[in-house]
mmCIF file of C-alpha atoms and ligand atoms in Angstrom:
data_model
loop_
_atom_site.group_PDB
_atom_site.id
_atom_site.type_symbol
_atom_site.label_atom_id
_atom_site.label_comp_id
_atom_site.label_asym_id
_atom_site.label_seq_id
_atom_site.Cartn_x
_atom_site.Cartn_y
_atom_site.Cartn_z
ATOM 1 C CA MET A 1 -33.455 108.272 14.806
ATOM 2 C CA LEU A 2 -34.916 108.288 11.377
ATOM 3 C CA THR A 3 -32.105 108.302 8.680
ATOM 4 C CA GLY A 4 -31.524 107.985 5.027
ATOM 5 C CA GLN A 5 -34.266 108.005 2.823
ATOM 6 C CA LEU A 6 -36.417 110.784 4.942
ATOM 7 C CA PRO A 7 -40.212 110.985 4.950
ATOM 8 C CA LEU A 8 -41.555 113.879 2.736
ATOM 9 C CA SER A 9 -44.802 114.323 5.032
ATOM 10 C CA ILE A 10 -43.848 114.588 8.844
ATOM 11 C CA ASN A 11 -45.961 115.159 11.789
ATOM 12 C CA PRO A 12 -43.723 117.443 14.117
ATOM 13 C CA ARG A 13 -45.931 117.142 17.170
ATOM 14 C CA LYS A 14 -45.885 113.423 17.009
ATOM 15 C CA LEU A 15 -42.012 113.308 16.398
ATOM 16 C CA ALA A 16 -41.787 115.862 19.254
ATOM 17 C CA HIS A 17 -43.623 113.763 21.952
ATOM 18 C CA ALA A 18 -41.468 110.558 20.532
ATOM 19 C CA GLU A 19 -38.117 112.799 20.923
ATOM 20 C CA THR A 20 -37.721 111.747 17.508
ATOM 21 C CA ARG A 21 -34.229 112.827 15.624
ATOM 22 C CA ILE A 22 -34.380 112.870 11.956
ATOM 23 C CA ALA A 23 -30.818 113.040 9.719
ATOM 24 C CA GLY A 24 -29.939 112.510 6.485
ATOM 25 C CA SER A 25 -30.435 114.884 3.032
ATOM 26 C CA ILE A 26 -33.018 116.370 0.755
ATOM 27 C CA LEU A 27 -32.640 117.485 -2.475
ATOM 28 C CA VAL A 28 -32.234 121.192 -3.443
ATOM 29 C CA THR A 29 -34.873 120.572 -6.088
ATOM 30 C CA ASP A 30 -37.151 119.642 -3.553
ATOM 31 C CA LEU A 31 -36.987 123.486 -2.469
ATOM 32 C CA PRO A 32 -38.060 125.158 -5.539
ATOM 33 C CA ARG A 33 -37.785 128.796 -3.856
ATOM 34 C CA PHE A 34 -34.574 128.001 -2.206
ATOM 35 C CA ALA A 35 -33.310 126.645 -6.063
ATOM 36 C CA GLU A 36 -34.180 129.524 -7.415
ATOM 37 C CA ALA A 37 -32.324 131.939 -5.408
ATOM 38 C CA ILE A 38 -29.056 130.115 -5.960
ATOM 39 C CA LEU A 39 -27.018 129.476 -9.314
ATOM 40 C CA ASP A 40 -26.774 125.484 -9.438
ATOM 41 C CA PRO A 41 -29.518 123.865 -7.945
ATOM 42 C CA SER A 42 -27.829 120.027 -8.229
ATOM 43 C CA GLY A 43 -26.728 118.921 -4.842
ATOM 44 C CA GLU A 44 -28.343 117.898 -1.362
ATOM 45 C CA VAL A 45 -29.137 119.334 1.872
ATOM 46 C CA ALA A 46 -27.775 117.743 4.951
ATOM 47 C CA LEU A 47 -30.044 117.980 7.830
ATOM 48 C CA ASP A 48 -29.965 116.601 11.560
ATOM 49 C CA LEU A 49 -33.058 118.073 13.291
ATOM 50 C CA GLN A 50 -33.766 116.871 16.926
ATOM 51 C CA PHE A 51 -37.664 117.043 17.641
ATOM 52 C CA LEU A 52 -38.671 117.789 21.053
ATOM 53 C CA VAL A 53 -41.224 119.261 23.563
ATOM 54 C CA ASP A 54 -39.476 121.932 25.864
ATOM 55 C CA GLU A 55 -40.538 122.424 29.671
ATOM 56 C CA GLU A 56 -42.842 125.372 28.509
ATOM 57 C CA GLY A 57 -44.848 122.974 26.301
ATOM 58 C CA PHE A 58 -43.575 124.227 23.170
ATOM 59 C CA TYR A 59 -43.048 121.853 20.187
ATOM 60 C CA VAL A 60 -39.537 122.644 19.297
ATOM 61 C CA VAL A 61 -37.477 121.815 16.119
ATOM 62 C CA GLN A 62 -33.412 122.131 16.628
ATOM 63 C CA GLY A 63 -30.414 121.131 14.581
ATOM 64 C CA THR A 64 -28.576 122.041 11.642
ATOM 65 C CA LEU A 65 -29.165 122.730 7.883
ATOM 66 C CA SER A 66 -25.981 122.686 5.894
ATOM 67 C CA VAL A 67 -25.430 122.906 1.960
ATOM 68 C CA GLU A 68 -22.698 124.425 -0.314
ATOM 69 C CA VAL A 69 -24.497 126.938 -3.207
ATOM 70 C CA LYS A 70 -23.345 128.698 -5.800
ATOM 71 C CA LEU A 71 -24.183 132.304 -5.916
ATOM 72 C CA THR A 72 -23.359 135.012 -8.294
ATOM 73 C CA CYS A 73 -20.726 137.802 -6.851
ATOM 74 C CA GLN A 74 -22.422 141.060 -7.069
ATOM 75 C CA ARG A 75 -18.743 142.504 -7.730
ATOM 76 C CA CYS A 76 -16.984 140.444 -10.197
ATOM 77 C CA LEU A 77 -20.501 138.706 -11.422
ATOM 78 C CA GLN A 78 -18.493 135.622 -11.069
ATOM 79 C CA VAL A 79 -19.316 132.313 -9.589
ATOM 80 C CA MET A 80 -18.926 132.314 -5.990
ATOM 81 C CA ARG A 81 -19.078 129.311 -3.823
ATOM 82 C CA LEU A 82 -20.504 129.533 -0.155
ATOM 83 C CA PRO A 83 -21.131 126.965 2.183
ATOM 84 C CA LEU A 84 -24.226 127.563 4.527
ATOM 85 C CA SER A 85 -24.427 125.887 7.873
ATOM 86 C CA VAL A 86 -27.696 126.876 9.271
ATOM 87 C CA THR A 87 -28.943 126.411 12.912
ATOM 88 C CA CYS A 88 -32.720 125.941 13.467
ATOM 89 C CA ASN A 89 -34.364 126.803 16.339
ATOM 90 C CA LEU A 90 -37.975 126.353 15.532
ATOM 91 C CA ALA A 91 -41.143 126.359 17.979
ATOM 92 C CA ILE A 92 -44.288 125.012 15.986
ATOM 93 C CA VAL A 93 -47.456 126.770 16.534
ATOM 94 C CA TRP A 94 -51.179 126.359 15.288
ATOM 95 C CA HIS A 95 -51.346 129.822 14.216
ATOM 96 C CA GLU A 96 -50.354 133.625 14.000
ATOM 97 C CA GLU A 97 -52.107 134.281 17.461
ATOM 98 C CA ALA A 98 -49.648 131.244 19.204
ATOM 99 C CA ALA A 99 -46.633 132.594 17.103
ATOM 100 C CA LYS A 100 -46.720 135.908 19.245
ATOM 101 C CA ALA A 101 -46.623 133.673 22.600
ATOM 102 C CA VAL A 102 -43.308 132.139 21.064
ATOM 103 C CA PRO A 103 -39.973 133.108 23.396
ATOM 104 C CA ALA A 104 -37.697 135.171 21.426
ATOM 105 C CA HIS A 105 -35.037 132.525 21.184
ATOM 106 C CA TYR A 106 -37.417 130.374 19.172
ATOM 107 C CA ASP A 107 -38.369 131.085 15.728
ATOM 108 C CA PRO A 108 -42.114 130.653 14.890
ATOM 109 C CA VAL A 109 -43.066 128.083 12.629
ATOM 110 C CA ILE A 110 -46.853 127.838 11.856
ATOM 111 C CA VAL A 111 -47.960 124.529 11.105
ATOM 112 C CA ALA A 112 -51.803 124.752 10.966
ATOM 113 C CA GLU A 113 -52.256 121.035 9.783
ATOM 114 C CA ALA A 114 -50.975 117.992 11.984
ATOM 115 C CA ASN A 115 -48.910 117.057 8.834
ATOM 116 C CA VAL A 116 -46.116 119.027 7.132
ATOM 117 C CA ALA A 117 -43.906 118.789 4.370
ATOM 118 C CA LEU A 118 -40.292 118.233 6.170
ATOM 119 C CA THR A 119 -38.729 120.624 3.267
ATOM 120 C CA ASP A 120 -41.625 123.332 4.014
ATOM 121 C CA LEU A 121 -40.601 123.054 7.140
ATOM 122 C CA VAL A 122 -36.763 123.717 6.484
ATOM 123 C CA GLU A 123 -37.051 125.940 3.426
ATOM 124 C CA ASP A 124 -37.589 129.437 4.581
ATOM 125 C CA GLU A 125 -34.580 128.800 7.302
ATOM 126 C CA LEU A 126 -32.358 128.643 4.261
ATOM 127 C CA ILE A 127 -33.653 131.078 2.082
ATOM 128 C CA LEU A 128 -33.037 133.356 5.100
ATOM 129 C CA ALA A 129 -29.452 132.286 5.784
ATOM 130 C CA LEU A 130 -28.560 133.623 1.912
ATOM 131 C CA PRO A 131 -26.833 136.845 1.741
ATOM 132 C CA ILE A 132 -28.656 139.634 1.049
ATOM 133 C CA VAL A 133 -26.018 140.724 -1.510
ATOM 134 C CA ALA A 134 -23.379 137.991 -2.358
ATOM 135 C CA ARG A 135 -19.577 139.003 -2.447
ATOM 136 C CA HIS A 136 -16.584 137.109 -2.566
ATOM 137 C CA GLU A 137 -13.987 138.163 0.137
ATOM 138 C CA LEU A 138 -11.729 140.486 -1.225
ATOM 139 C CA THR A 139 -8.977 138.867 -1.653
ATOM 140 C CA GLU A 140 -10.944 135.986 -3.660
ATOM 141 C CA CYS A 141 -12.370 138.504 -5.698
ATOM 142 C CA HIS A 142 -12.312 138.726 -9.449
ATOM 143 C CA PHE A 143 -12.977 142.363 -9.373
ATOM 144 C CA GLU A 144 -10.435 144.922 -10.771
ATOM 145 C CA GLY A 145 -11.997 147.577 -9.204
ATOM 146 C CA ASN A 146 -9.716 148.425 -6.380
ATOM 147 C CA VAL A 147 -6.555 148.268 -8.186
ATOM 148 C CA GLU A 148 -8.146 151.176 -10.641
ATOM 149 C CA ALA A 149 -9.268 153.251 -7.548
ATOM 150 C CA SER A 150 -5.755 153.232 -6.186
ATOM 151 C CA ASP A 151 -4.256 154.347 -9.799
ATOM 152 C CA GLN A 152 -6.629 157.024 -9.505
ATOM 153 C CA ASP A 153 -5.073 157.801 -6.183
ATOM 154 C CA GLY A 154 -1.649 158.251 -7.659
ATOM 155 C CA ASP A 155 -2.586 160.516 -10.670
ATOM 156 C CA ASP A 156 -4.299 162.642 -7.977
ATOM 157 C CA ASN A 157 -0.903 163.073 -5.716
ATOM 158 C CA ALA A 158 0.794 163.737 -9.009
ATOM 159 C CA GLU A 159 -1.408 166.833 -9.799
ATOM 160 C CA ALA A 160 -1.088 167.985 -6.338
ATOM 161 C CA ASN A 161 2.570 167.925 -6.660
ATOM 162 C CA THR A 162 2.656 170.123 -9.618
ATOM 163 C CA PRO A 163 2.042 173.495 -8.745
ATOM 164 C CA SER A 164 4.834 173.728 -6.090
ATOM 165 C CA ARG A 165 7.307 173.380 -8.987
ATOM 166 C CA GLU A 166 8.396 177.077 -10.895
ATOM 167 C CA ASN A 167 6.154 177.898 -13.614
ATOM 168 C CA PRO A 168 8.930 179.005 -16.299
ATOM 169 C CA PHE A 169 6.382 181.698 -17.375
ATOM 170 C CA GLN A 170 6.103 183.565 -14.219
ATOM 171 C CA VAL A 171 9.690 184.012 -14.487
ATOM 172 C CA LEU A 172 9.366 185.781 -17.734
ATOM 173 C CA ALA A 173 6.737 187.910 -16.409
ATOM 174 C CA SER A 174 8.978 189.371 -13.527
ATOM 175 C CA LEU A 175 11.946 189.775 -15.884
ATOM 176 C CA LYS A 176 9.215 192.074 -18.145
ATOM 177 C CA THR A 177 8.162 194.063 -15.203
ATOM 178 C CA ASP A 178 11.907 194.791 -14.468
ATOM 179 C CA THR A 179 12.462 196.246 -17.642
HETATM 180 ZN ZN1 LIG B 201 -16.366 138.678 -6.968
#
């Protein structure tokens, strides 16, 4: 098992043959596209990956990636913290054509050369795990819109009740026609 200072470049097929497990952390700043998608690129991604060759001969990488990110809540525009825990189930293939043959329970990853940067192997998985629209849970959100919305409902009800009251001018009108 490789731990601590992780190698920057790995040979995933070689690691799969050796059934190597890699556990440790990588800096978020080493994942430039992921870092750009979140508010604060400080911090680390903890990873724990098992490389293996499955019964069908696929080079497989299984494990977890975890990191807490800060995003902007799209409802209240304030910071929200979101713990991400990504389960990886990757099949390493040489080219696009081979990717089509990968069983559905794997995500194919094309590694056209012997070696690949460890960060390249996991960056897309992290990006895909980010919510399309980040929002706090309603109970944690700082947005006041829901309170306003319920006030609005109250006004509507008050208006709806008004017509049931007797209109004094209508009474006057009926007195006039009596004379
Ligand atoms: Zn919010």
